Short mmCIF file of C-alpha atoms and ligand atoms in Angstrom, two decimals:
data_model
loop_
_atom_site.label_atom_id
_atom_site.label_comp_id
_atom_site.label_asym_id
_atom_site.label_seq_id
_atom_site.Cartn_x
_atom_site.Cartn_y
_atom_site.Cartn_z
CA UNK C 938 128.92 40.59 35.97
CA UNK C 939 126.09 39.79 33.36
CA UNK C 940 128.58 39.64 29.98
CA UNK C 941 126.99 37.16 27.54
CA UNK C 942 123.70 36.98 29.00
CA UNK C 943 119.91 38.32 27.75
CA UNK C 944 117.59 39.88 30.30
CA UNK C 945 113.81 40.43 29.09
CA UNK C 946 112.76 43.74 31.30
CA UNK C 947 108.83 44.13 30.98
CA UNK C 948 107.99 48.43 31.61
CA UNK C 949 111.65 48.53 30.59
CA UNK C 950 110.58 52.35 29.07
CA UNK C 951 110.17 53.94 31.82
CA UNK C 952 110.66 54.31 35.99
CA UNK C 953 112.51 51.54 38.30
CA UNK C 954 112.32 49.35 34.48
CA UNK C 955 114.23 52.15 32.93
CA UNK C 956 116.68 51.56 35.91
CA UNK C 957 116.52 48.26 35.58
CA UNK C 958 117.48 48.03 31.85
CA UNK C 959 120.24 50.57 32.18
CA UNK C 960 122.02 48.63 35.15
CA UNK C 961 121.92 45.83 33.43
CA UNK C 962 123.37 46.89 30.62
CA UNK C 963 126.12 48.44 32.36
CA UNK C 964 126.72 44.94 33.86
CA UNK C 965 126.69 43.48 30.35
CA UNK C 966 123.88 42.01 29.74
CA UNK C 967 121.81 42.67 26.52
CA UNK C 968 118.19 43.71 27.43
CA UNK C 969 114.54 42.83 25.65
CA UNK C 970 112.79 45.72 26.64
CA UNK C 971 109.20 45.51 27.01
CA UNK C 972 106.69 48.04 27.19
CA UNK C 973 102.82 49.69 26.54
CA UNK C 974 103.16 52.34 24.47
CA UNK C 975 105.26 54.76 25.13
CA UNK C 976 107.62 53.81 22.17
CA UNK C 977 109.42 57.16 22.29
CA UNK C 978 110.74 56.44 25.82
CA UNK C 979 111.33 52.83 24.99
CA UNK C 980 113.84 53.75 22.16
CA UNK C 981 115.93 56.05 23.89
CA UNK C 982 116.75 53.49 26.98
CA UNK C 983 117.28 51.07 24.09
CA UNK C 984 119.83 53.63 22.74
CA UNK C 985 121.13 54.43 26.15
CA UNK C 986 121.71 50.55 26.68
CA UNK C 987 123.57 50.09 22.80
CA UNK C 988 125.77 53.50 23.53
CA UNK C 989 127.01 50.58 26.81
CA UNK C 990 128.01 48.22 24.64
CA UNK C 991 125.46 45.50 24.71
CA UNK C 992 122.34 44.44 22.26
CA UNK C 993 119.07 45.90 23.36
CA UNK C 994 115.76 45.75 21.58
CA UNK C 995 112.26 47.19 22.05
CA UNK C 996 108.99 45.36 21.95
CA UNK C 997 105.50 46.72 22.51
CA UNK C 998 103.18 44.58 24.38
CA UNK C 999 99.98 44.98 26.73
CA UNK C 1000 101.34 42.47 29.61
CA UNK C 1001 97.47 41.72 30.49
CA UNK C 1002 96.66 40.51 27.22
CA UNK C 1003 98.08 36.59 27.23
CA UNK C 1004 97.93 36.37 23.77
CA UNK C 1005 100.06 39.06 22.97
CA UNK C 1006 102.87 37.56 25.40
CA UNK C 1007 102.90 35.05 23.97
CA UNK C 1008 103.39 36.48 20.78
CA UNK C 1009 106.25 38.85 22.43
CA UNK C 1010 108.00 36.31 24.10
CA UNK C 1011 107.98 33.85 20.63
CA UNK C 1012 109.70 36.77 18.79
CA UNK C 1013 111.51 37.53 21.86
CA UNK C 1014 113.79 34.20 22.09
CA UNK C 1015 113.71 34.21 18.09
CA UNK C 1016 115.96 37.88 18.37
CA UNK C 1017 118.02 36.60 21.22
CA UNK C 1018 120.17 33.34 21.27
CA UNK C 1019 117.90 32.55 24.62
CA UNK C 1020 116.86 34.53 27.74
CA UNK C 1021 118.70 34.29 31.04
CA UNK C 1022 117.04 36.91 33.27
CA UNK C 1023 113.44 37.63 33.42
CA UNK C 1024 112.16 40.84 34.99
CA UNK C 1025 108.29 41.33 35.63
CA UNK C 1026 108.47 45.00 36.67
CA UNK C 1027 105.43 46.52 34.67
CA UNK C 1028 102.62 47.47 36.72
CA UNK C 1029 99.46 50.03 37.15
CA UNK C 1030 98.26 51.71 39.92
CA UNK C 1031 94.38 52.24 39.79
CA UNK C 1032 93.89 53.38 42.86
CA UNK C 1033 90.53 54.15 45.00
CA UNK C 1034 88.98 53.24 48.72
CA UNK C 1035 87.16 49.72 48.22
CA UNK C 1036 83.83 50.93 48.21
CA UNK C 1037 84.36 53.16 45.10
CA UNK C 1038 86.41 50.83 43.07
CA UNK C 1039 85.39 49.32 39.78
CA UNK C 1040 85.14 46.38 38.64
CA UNK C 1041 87.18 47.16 36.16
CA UNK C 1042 89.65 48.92 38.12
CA UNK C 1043 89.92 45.71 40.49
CA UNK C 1044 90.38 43.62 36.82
CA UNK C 1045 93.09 45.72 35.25
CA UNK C 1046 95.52 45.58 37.87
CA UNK C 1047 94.73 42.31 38.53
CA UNK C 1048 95.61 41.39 34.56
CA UNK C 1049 98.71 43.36 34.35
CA UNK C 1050 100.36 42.77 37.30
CA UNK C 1051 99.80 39.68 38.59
CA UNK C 1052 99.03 37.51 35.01
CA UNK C 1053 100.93 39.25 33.15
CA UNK C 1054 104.24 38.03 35.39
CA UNK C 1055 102.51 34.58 35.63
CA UNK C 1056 102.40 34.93 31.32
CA UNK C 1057 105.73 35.80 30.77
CA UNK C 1058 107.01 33.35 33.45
CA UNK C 1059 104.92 30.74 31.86
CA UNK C 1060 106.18 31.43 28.07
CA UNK C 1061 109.91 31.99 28.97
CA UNK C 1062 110.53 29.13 31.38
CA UNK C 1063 111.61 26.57 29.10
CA UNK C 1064 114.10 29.17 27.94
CA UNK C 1065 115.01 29.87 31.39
CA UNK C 1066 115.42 26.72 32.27
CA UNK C 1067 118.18 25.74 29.58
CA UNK C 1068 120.10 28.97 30.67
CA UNK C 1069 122.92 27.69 32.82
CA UNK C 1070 122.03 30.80 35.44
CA UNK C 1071 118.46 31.35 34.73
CA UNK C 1072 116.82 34.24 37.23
CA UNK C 1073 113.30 35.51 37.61
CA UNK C 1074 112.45 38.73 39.36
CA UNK C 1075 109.31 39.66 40.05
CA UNK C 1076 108.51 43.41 41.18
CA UNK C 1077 105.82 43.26 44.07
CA UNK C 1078 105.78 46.29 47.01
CA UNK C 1079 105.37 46.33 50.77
CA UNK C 1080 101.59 47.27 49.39
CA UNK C 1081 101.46 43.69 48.99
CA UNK C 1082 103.16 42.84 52.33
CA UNK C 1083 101.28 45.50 54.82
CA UNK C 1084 98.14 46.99 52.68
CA UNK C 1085 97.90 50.17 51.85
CA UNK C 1086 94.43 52.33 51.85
CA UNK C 1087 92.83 52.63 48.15
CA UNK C 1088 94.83 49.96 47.17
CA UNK C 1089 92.76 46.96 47.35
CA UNK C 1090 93.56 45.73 43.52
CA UNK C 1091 97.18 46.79 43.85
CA UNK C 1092 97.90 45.03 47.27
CA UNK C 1093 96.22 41.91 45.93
CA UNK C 1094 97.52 41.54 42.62
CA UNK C 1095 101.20 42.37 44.51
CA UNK C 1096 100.52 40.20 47.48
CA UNK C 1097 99.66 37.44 44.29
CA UNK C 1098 102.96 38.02 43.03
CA UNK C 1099 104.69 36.67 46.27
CA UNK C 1100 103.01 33.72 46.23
CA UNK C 1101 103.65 33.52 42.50
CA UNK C 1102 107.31 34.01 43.13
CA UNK C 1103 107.45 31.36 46.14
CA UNK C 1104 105.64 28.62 44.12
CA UNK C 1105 107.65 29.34 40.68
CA UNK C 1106 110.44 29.06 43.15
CA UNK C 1107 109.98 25.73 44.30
CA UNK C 1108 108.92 24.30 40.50
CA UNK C 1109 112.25 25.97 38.93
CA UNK C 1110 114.88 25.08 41.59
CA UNK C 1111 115.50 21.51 40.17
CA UNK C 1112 116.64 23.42 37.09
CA UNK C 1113 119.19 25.77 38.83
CA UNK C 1114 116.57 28.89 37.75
CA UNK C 1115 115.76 30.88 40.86
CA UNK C 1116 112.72 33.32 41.49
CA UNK C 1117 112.69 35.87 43.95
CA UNK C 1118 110.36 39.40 44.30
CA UNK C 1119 111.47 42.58 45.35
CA UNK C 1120 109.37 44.68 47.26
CA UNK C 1121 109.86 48.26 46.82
CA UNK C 1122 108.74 51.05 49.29
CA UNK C 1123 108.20 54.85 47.60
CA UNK C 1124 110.31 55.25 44.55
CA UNK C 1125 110.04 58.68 42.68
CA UNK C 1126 108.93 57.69 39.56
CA UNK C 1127 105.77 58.79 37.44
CA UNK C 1128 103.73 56.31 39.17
CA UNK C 1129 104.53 58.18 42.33
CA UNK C 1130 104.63 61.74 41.22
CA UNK C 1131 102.12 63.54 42.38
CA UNK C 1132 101.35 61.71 45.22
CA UNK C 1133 104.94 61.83 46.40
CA UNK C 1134 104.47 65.81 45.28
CA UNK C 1135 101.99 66.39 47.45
CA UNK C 1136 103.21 64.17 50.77
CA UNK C 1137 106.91 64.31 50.11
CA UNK C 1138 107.17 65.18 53.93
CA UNK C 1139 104.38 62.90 55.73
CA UNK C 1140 105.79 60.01 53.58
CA UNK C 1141 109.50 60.97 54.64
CA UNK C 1142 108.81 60.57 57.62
CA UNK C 1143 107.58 57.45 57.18
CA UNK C 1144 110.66 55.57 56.19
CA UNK C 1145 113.22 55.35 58.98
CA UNK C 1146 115.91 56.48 56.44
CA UNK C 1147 114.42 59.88 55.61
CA UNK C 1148 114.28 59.80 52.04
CA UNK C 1149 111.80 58.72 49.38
CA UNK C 1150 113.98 55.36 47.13
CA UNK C 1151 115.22 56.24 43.75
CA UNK C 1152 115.16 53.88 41.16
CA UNK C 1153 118.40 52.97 41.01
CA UNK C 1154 117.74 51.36 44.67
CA UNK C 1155 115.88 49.13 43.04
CA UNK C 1156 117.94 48.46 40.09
CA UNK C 1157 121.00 47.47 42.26
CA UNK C 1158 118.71 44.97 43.82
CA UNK C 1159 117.52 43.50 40.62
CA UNK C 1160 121.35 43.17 39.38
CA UNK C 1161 122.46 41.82 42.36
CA UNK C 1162 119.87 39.22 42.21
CA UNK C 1163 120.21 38.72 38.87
CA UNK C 1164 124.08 38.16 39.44
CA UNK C 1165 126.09 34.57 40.32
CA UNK C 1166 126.67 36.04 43.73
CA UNK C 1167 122.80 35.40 44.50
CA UNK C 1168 123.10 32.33 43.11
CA UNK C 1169 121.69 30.25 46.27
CA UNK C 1170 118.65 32.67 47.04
CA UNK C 1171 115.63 31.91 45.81
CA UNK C 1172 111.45 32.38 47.08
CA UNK C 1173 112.78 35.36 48.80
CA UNK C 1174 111.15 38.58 48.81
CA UNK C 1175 114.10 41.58 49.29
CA UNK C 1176 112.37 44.86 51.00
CA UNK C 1177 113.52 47.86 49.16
CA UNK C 1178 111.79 50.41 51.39
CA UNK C 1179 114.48 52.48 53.61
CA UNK C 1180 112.94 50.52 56.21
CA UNK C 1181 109.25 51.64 55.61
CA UNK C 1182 108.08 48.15 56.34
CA UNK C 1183 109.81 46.64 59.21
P1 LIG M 364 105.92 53.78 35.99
O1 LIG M 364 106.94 54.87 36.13
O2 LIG M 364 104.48 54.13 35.91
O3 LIG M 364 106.32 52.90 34.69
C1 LIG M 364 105.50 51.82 34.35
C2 LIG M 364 106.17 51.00 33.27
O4 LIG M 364 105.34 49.85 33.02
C3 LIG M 364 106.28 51.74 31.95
O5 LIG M 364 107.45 51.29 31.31
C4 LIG M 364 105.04 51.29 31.19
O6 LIG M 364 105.20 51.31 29.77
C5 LIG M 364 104.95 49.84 31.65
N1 LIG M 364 103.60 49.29 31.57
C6 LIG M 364 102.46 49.76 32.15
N2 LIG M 364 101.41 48.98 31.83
C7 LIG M 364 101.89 48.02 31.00
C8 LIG M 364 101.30 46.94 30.30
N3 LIG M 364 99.98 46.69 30.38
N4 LIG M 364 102.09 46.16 29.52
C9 LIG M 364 103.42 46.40 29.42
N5 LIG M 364 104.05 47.40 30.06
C10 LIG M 364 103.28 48.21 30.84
O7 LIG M 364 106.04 52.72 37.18
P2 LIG M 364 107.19 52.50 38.27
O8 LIG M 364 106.93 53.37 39.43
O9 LIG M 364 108.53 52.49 37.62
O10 LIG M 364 106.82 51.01 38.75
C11 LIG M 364 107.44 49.85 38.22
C12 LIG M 364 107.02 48.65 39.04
O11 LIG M 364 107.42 48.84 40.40
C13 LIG M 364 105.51 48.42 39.07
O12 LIG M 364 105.23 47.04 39.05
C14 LIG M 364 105.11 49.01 40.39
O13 LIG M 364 103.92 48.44 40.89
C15 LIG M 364 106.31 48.67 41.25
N6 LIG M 364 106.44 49.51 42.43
C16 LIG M 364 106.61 50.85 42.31
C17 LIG M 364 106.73 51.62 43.46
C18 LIG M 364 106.95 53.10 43.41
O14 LIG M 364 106.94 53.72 44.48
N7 LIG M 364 107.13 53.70 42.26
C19 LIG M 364 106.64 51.01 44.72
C20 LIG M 364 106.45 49.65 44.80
C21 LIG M 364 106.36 48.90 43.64
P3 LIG M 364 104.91 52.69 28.91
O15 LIG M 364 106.10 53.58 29.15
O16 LIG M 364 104.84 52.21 27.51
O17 LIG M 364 103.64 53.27 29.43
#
């Protein structure tokens, strides 16, 4: 579905990104994978994605540090041929109630979630734009949609990203590159882990379909947008959430 195309997966190393670079590569694509530090984790999905057939290459960058995605994206596009898919899936949770929160906690989030998408969006559209199919998926979450207590940073920075994705939407669409968000509900992932630990059963019963997502949910979504048959959606924002968020 994705043969001969290059998709650039930022926190490709781990959770839904992991996903996200794996389904992908199983669809054909070769994958730019994009991630902190955890280099370990970054090689082995970069292995998993070569043992499928496809190219797949690992690059360390901090997403909240413009500079440096610039730099990324530069060496990026000299690797690959070009870059048709663009996935902004790495985010941080720093999460406390409003009153308690940090400046620096409100900052962070705000840097890697919501300008680090706006960076790599910025440095890869011209790319994106001479792909004949060029896609953008941003990875908000019904935080961003509903709110979510001691999430102030996270909502807004997520909430940013919709109106990131809607606007990007509207400047791209002349060039046949569309830009939708998904919005996940609660994935099991590290990110979630001990909170989903600790409230696996108030949360379940939360989400009209009785079961915490996996990251593969997500993943399917991403490919799907990612593929020709979404070819006509863009500015959308595809809830992920087993109905958390209706
Ligand atoms: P995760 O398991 O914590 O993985 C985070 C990934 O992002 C890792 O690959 C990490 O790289 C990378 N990353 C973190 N900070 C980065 C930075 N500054 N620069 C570059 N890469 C960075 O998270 P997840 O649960 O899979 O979440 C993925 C995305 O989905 C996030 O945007 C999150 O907000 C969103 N989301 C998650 C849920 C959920 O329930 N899990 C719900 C809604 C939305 P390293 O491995 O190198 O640390």
């Amino acid at each position: 579905m994705l043969k001969g195309r290059t998709a650039v997966i930022t926190g490709g190393s781990r959770g839904i990104g992991r996903a996200i670079v794996v389904e992908m590569a199983r669809n054909g694509a070769d994958v730019a994978v994009v991630y902190a530090g955890n280099s370990a984790a970054a090689e082995a999905v970069c292995a998993e994605a070569v043992e499928l057939g496809v190219r797949a290459l690992a690059y360390q960058c901090d997403v909240g540090n413009y500079a440096a995605t610039k730099a990324v994206c530069a060496q990026i596009l000299a690797d690959f041929s070009g870059v048709d898919i663009l996935v902004n899936n790495a985010g941080i949770v720093r999460d406390k109630l409003a009153l308690r929160m940090t400046e620096e906690d409100f900052d962070q989030v705000i840097a890697v979630n919501l300008k680090g998408a706006f960076a790599m969006i910025q440095h890869l559209m011209s790319a994106l734009m001479r792909s004949p199919s060029g896609r953008i998926i941003n990875i908000s979450s019904i935080s961003g949609m509903m709110g979510q207590i001691g999430q102030a940073n996270y909502a807004a920075a997520k909430a940013g990203m919709i109106g990131l994705t809607k606007t990007i939407a509207r400047e791209v669409a002349r060039r046949q590159v569309t830009c939708n968000a998904i919005a996940p509900g609660f994935i099991q992932t590290d990110m979630t882990a001990e909170l989903v630990e600790a409230t696996r059963e108030a949360l379940e019963a939360r989400v009209p379909l009785q079961r915490v997502g996996s990251v593969e949910d997500i993943a399917h979504a991403a490919v799907f947008l990612a593929s020709d048959k979404a070819g006509y959606i863009t500015g959308e924002v595809l809830k992920v959430d087993g109905g958390m968020y209706i």
